[in-house]
Tab-separated table of C-alpha atoms in Angstrom:
chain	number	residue	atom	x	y	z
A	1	UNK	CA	-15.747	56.518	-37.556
A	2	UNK	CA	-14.124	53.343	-36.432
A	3	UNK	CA	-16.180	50.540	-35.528
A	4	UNK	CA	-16.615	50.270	-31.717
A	5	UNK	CA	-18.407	47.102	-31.433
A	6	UNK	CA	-15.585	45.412	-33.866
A	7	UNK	CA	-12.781	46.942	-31.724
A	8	UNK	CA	-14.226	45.504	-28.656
A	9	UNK	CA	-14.386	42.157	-30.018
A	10	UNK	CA	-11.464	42.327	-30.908
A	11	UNK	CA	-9.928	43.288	-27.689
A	12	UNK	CA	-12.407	40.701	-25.765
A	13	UNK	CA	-10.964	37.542	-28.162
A	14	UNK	CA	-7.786	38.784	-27.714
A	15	UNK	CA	-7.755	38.856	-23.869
A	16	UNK	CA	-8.987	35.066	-24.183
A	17	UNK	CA	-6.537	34.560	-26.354
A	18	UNK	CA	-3.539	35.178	-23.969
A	19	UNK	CA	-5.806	34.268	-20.686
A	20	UNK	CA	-6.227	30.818	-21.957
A	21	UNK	CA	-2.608	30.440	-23.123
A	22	UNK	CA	-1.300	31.197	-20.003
A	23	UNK	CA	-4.234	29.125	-18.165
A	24	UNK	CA	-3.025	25.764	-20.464
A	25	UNK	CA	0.609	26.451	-20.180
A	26	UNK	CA	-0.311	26.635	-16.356
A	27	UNK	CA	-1.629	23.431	-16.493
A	28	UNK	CA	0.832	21.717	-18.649
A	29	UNK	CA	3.676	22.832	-16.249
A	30	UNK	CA	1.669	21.207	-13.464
A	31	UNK	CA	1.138	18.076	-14.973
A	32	UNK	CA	4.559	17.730	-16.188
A	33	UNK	CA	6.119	18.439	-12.371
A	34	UNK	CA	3.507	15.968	-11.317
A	35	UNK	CA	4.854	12.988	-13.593
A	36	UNK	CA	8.476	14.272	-12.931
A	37	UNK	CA	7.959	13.911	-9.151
A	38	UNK	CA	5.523	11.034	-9.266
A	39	UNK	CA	6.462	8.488	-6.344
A	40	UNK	CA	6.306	4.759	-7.490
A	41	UNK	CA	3.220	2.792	-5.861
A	42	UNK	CA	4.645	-0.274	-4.193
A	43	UNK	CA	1.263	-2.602	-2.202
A	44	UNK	CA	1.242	-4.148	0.437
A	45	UNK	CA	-0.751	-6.847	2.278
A	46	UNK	CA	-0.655	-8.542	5.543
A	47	UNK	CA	-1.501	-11.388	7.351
A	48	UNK	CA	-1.832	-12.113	11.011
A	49	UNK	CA	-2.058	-15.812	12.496
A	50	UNK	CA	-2.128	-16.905	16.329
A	51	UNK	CA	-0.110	-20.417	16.457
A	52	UNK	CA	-0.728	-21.156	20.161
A	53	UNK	CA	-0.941	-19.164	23.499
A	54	UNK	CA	-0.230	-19.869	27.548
A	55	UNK	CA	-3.334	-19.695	29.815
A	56	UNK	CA	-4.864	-20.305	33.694
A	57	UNK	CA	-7.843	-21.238	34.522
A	58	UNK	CA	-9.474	-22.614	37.111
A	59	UNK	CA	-11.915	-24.711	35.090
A	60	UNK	CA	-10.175	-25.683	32.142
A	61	UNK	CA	-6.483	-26.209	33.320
A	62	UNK	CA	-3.380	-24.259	32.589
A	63	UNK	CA	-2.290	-24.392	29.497
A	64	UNK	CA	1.345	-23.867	28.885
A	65	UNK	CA	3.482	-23.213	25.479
A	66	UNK	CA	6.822	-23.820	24.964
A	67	UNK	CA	8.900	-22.514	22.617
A	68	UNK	CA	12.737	-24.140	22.063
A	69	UNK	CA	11.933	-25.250	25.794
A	70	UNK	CA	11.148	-21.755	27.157
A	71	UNK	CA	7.682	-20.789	28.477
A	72	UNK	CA	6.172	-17.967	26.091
A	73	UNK	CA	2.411	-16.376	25.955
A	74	UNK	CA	1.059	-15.769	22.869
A	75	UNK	CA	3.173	-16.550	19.822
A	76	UNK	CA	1.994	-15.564	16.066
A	77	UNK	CA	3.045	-15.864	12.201
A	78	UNK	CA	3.276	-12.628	10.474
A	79	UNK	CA	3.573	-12.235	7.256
A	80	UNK	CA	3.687	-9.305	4.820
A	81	UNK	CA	3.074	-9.302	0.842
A	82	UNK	CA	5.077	-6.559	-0.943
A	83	UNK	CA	4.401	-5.909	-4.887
A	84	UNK	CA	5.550	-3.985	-7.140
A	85	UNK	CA	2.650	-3.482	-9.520
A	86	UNK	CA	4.838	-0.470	-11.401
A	87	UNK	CA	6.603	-0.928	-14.918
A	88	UNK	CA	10.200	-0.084	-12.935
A	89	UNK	CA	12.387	-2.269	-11.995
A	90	UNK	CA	14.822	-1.244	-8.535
A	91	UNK	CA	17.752	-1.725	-7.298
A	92	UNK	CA	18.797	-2.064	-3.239
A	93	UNK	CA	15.389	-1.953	-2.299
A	94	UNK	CA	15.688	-1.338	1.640
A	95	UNK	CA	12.898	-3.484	3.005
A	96	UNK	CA	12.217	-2.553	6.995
A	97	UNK	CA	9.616	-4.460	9.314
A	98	UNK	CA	9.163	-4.011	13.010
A	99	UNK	CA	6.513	-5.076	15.853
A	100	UNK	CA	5.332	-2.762	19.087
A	101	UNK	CA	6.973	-2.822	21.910
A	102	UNK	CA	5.964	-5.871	24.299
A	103	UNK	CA	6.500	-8.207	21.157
A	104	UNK	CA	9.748	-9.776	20.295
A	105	UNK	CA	10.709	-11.435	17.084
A	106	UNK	CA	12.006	-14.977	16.891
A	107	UNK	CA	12.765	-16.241	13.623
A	108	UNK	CA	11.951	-14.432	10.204
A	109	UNK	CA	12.143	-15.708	7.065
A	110	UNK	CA	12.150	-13.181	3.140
A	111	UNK	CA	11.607	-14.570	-0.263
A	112	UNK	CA	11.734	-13.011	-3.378
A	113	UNK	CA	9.300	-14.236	-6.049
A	114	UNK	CA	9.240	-13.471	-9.701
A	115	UNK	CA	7.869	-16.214	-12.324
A	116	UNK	CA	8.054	-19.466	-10.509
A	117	UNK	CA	11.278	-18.750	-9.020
A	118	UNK	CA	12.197	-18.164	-5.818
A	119	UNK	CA	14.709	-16.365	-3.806
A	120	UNK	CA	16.074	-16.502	0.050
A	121	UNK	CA	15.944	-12.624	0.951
A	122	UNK	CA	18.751	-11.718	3.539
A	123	UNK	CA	19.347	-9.160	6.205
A	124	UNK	CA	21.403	-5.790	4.786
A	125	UNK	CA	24.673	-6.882	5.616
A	126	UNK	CA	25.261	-3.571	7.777
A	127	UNK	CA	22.100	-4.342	10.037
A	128	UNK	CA	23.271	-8.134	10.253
A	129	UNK	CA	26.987	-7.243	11.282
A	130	UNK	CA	25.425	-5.135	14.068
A	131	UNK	CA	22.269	-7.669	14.962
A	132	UNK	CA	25.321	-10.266	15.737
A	133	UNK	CA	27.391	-7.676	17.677
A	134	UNK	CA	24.453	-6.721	20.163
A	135	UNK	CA	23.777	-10.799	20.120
A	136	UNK	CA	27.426	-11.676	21.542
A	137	UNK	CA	27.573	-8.457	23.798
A	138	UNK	CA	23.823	-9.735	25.419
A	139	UNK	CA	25.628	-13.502	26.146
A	140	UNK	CA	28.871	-12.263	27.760
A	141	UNK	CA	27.280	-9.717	29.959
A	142	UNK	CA	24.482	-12.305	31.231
A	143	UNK	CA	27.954	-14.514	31.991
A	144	UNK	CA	29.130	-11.435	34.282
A	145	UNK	CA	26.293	-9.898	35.811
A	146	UNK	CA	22.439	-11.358	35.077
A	147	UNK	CA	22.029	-7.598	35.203
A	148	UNK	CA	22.766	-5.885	32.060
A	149	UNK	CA	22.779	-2.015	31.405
A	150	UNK	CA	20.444	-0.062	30.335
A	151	UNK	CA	22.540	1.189	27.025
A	152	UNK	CA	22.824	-2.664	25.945
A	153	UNK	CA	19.159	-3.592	27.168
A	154	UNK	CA	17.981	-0.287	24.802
A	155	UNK	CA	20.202	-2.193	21.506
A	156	UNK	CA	18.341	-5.667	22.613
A	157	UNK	CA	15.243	-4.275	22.381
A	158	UNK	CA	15.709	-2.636	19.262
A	159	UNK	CA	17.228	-5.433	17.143
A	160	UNK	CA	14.933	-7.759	18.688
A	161	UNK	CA	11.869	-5.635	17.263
A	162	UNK	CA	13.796	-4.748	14.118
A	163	UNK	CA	14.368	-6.710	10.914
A	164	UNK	CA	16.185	-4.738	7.504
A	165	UNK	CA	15.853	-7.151	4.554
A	166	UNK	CA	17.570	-6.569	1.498
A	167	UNK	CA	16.036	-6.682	-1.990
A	168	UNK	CA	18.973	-6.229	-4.302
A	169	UNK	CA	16.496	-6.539	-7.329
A	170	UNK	CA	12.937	-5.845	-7.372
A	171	UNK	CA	11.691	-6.372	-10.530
A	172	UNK	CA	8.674	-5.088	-11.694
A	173	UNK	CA	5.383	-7.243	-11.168
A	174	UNK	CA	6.970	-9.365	-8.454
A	175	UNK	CA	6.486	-9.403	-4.998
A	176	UNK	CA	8.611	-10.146	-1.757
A	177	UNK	CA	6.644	-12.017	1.252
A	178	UNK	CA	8.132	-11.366	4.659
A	179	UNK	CA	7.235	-13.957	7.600
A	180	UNK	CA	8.083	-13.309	11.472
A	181	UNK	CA	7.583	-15.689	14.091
A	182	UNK	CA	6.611	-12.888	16.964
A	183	UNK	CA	5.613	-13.535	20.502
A	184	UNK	CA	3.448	-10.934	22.348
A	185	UNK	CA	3.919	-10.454	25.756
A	186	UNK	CA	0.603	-8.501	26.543
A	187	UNK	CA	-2.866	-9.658	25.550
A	188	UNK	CA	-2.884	-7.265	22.597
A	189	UNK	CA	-2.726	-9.272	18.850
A	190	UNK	CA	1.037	-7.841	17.473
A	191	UNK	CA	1.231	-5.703	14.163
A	192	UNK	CA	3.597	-5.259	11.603
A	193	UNK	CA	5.162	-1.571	11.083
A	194	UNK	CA	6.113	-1.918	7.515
A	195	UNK	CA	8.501	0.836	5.000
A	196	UNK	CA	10.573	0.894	2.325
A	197	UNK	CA	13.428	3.040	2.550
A	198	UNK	CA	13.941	3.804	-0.414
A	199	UNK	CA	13.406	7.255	-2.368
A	200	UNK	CA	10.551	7.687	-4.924
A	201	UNK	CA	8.979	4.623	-3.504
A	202	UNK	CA	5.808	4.952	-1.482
A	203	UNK	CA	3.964	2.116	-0.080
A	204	UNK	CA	0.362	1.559	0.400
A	205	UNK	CA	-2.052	-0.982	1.452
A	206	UNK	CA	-3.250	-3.193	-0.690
A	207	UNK	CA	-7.297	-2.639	-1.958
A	208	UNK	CA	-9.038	-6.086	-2.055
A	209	UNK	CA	-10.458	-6.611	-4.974
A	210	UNK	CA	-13.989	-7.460	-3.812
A	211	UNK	CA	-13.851	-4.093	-2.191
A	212	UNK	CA	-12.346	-2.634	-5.093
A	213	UNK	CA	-15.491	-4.167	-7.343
A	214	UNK	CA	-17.418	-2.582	-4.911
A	215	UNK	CA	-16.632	0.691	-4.936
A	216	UNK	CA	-16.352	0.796	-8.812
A	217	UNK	CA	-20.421	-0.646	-9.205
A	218	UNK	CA	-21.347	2.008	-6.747
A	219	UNK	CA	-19.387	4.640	-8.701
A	220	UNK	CA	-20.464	3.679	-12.018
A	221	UNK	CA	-24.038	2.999	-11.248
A	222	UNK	CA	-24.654	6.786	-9.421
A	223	UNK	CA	-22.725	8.160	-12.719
A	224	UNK	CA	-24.654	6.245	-15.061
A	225	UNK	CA	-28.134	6.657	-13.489
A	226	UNK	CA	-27.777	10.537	-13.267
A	227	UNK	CA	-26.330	10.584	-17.182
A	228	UNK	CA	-29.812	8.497	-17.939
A	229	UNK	CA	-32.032	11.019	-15.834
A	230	UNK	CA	-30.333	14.248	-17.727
A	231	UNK	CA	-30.708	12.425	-21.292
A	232	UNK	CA	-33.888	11.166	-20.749
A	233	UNK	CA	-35.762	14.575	-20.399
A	234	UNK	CA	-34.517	16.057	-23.739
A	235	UNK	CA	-35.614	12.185	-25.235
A	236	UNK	CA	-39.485	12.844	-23.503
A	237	UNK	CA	-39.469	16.443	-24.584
A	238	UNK	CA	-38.533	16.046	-28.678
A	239	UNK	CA	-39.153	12.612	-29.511
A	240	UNK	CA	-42.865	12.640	-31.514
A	241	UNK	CA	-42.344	9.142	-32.270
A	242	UNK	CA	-43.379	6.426	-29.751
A	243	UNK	CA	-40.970	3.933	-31.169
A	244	UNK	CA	-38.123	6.003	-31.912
A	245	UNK	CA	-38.630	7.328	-27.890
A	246	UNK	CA	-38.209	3.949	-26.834
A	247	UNK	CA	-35.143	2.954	-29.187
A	248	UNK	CA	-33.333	6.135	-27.955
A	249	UNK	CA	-34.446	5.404	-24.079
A	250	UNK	CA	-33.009	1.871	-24.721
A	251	UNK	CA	-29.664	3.153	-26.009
A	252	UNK	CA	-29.414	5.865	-23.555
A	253	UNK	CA	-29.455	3.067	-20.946
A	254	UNK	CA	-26.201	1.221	-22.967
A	255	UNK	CA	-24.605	4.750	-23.610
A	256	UNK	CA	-24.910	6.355	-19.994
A	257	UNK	CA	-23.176	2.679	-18.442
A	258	UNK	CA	-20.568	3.106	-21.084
A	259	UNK	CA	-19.818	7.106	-20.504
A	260	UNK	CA	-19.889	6.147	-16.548
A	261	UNK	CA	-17.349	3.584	-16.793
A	262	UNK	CA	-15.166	5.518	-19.013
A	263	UNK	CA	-15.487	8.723	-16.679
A	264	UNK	CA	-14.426	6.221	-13.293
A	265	UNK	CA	-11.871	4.730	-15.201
A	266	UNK	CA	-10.184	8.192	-16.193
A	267	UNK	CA	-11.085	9.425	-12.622
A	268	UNK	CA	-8.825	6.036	-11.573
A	269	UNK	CA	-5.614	7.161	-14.338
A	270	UNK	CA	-5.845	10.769	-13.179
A	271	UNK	CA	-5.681	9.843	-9.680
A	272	UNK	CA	-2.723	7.128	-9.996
A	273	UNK	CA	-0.613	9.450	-12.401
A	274	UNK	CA	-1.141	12.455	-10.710
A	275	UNK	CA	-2.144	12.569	-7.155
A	276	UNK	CA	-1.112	9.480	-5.567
């Protein structure tokens, strides 16, 4: 009689057997589309400063700002930090900044830094040619009517919110730093609208690193405590010895730290490599 029991072992490890291949060849294909698609993290950080700003009041005085002998309200440095913290270097690197509407740019200034050099970033050469086209169109229409059309007040606007820098080489472990002189017309501090147009690139604000210690104590502290709670019963339970209770207790405390901070900082490479 043939063994039943054997046979449906045998059946049983064999339907793991090709279950589990297909589940790992499942997850090998997804990994592998993951680091074939993976975008490039670029960071960014920004800064926002008030220079000066136009005011009335009763009690105090007026207070008014000039700026190249025109009134203004509230003018402000902005400034942007872009790095590239990947192990790529890129090539035409399409850098584009803009403020709301009700702000205006003035003057803007890119530099490129890598080592301790330096170098002057300039407008794509495209955007530029156009920037001076609207420019002269604006001056000869104020000369014939202080009215200008809507089409031409719509191209003001935009070029006078709009800046497109060029990067021709961003190397890897540099950074660009983009400052605009902006003026905001309304009470409301201005902002910097900030992307990269560039494909496989994606760009995302920079963590602080105090915050970034922050959340990696909290993380590594709740791990490590609940590693020491789940060790220490088995310790209590089987350990006859006094001494040998406390020796292990006193290692668990070294060895749960250690496994926590190795399981944040895989939980940190899964998430960079495979989900950001």
């Amino acid at each position: 009689m043939p063994d039943t029991g054997s046979s449906n072992t045998t059946i049983f490890l064999e339907t793991i057997k090709y279950v589990g291949g297909f589940l790992v060849g499942f997850i090998a294909s997804v990994i592998k589309k993951k680091i074939e698609n993976k975008e490039t993290l670029f960071k960014k950080r920004t800064f926002t400063q008030r220079i000066g700003f136009s005011a009335e009041n009763k009690d105090w005085g007026d207070i008014q700002m000039l700026y190249n002998g025109e009134p203004i309200n509230n003018l402000y440095s902005l400034t942007v930090e872009i790095h590239n913290d990947s192990s790529k270097d890129f090539s035409n690197v399409v850098v584009e900044i803009s403020v709301p509407f009700g702000s205006t740019i003035y003057r803007h200034l890119g530099r490129l830094y890598y080592g301790e050099l330096t170098k002057d970033l300039l407008l794509v050469k495209e955007y530029n040619e156009y920037f001076e086209d609207v420019r002269k169109r604006y001056q000869a229409a104020k000369v014939v009517d202080p009215k200008i059309p809507d089409q031409l007040q719509d191209e003001v606007t935009f070029i006078t919110r709009h800046r497109r820098f060029d990067v021709q080489v961003f190397k890897r472990k540099t950074k660009s730093v983009f400052t605009l002189l902006v003026e905001s017309f309304d009470d409301v501090e201005p902002y910097l609208n900030v992307s990269l147009l560039e494909e496989g690139i994606n760009l995302v604000t920079y963590q602080e690193e105090t915050k970034r210690k922050e959340i990696k104590k909290k993380w590594v502290n709740s791990l490590s405590f609940g590693f020491f709670i789940g060790l220490a019963f088995p310790i209590y339970k089987y350990s006859n010895i006094i001494s040998v209770a406390v020796l292990l207790m006193v290692a668990n405390v070294f060895v749960c730290y250690l496994l926590a901070l190795g399981l944040y900082q895989l939980r940190i490479w899964v998430k960079k490599y495979f989900f950001d």
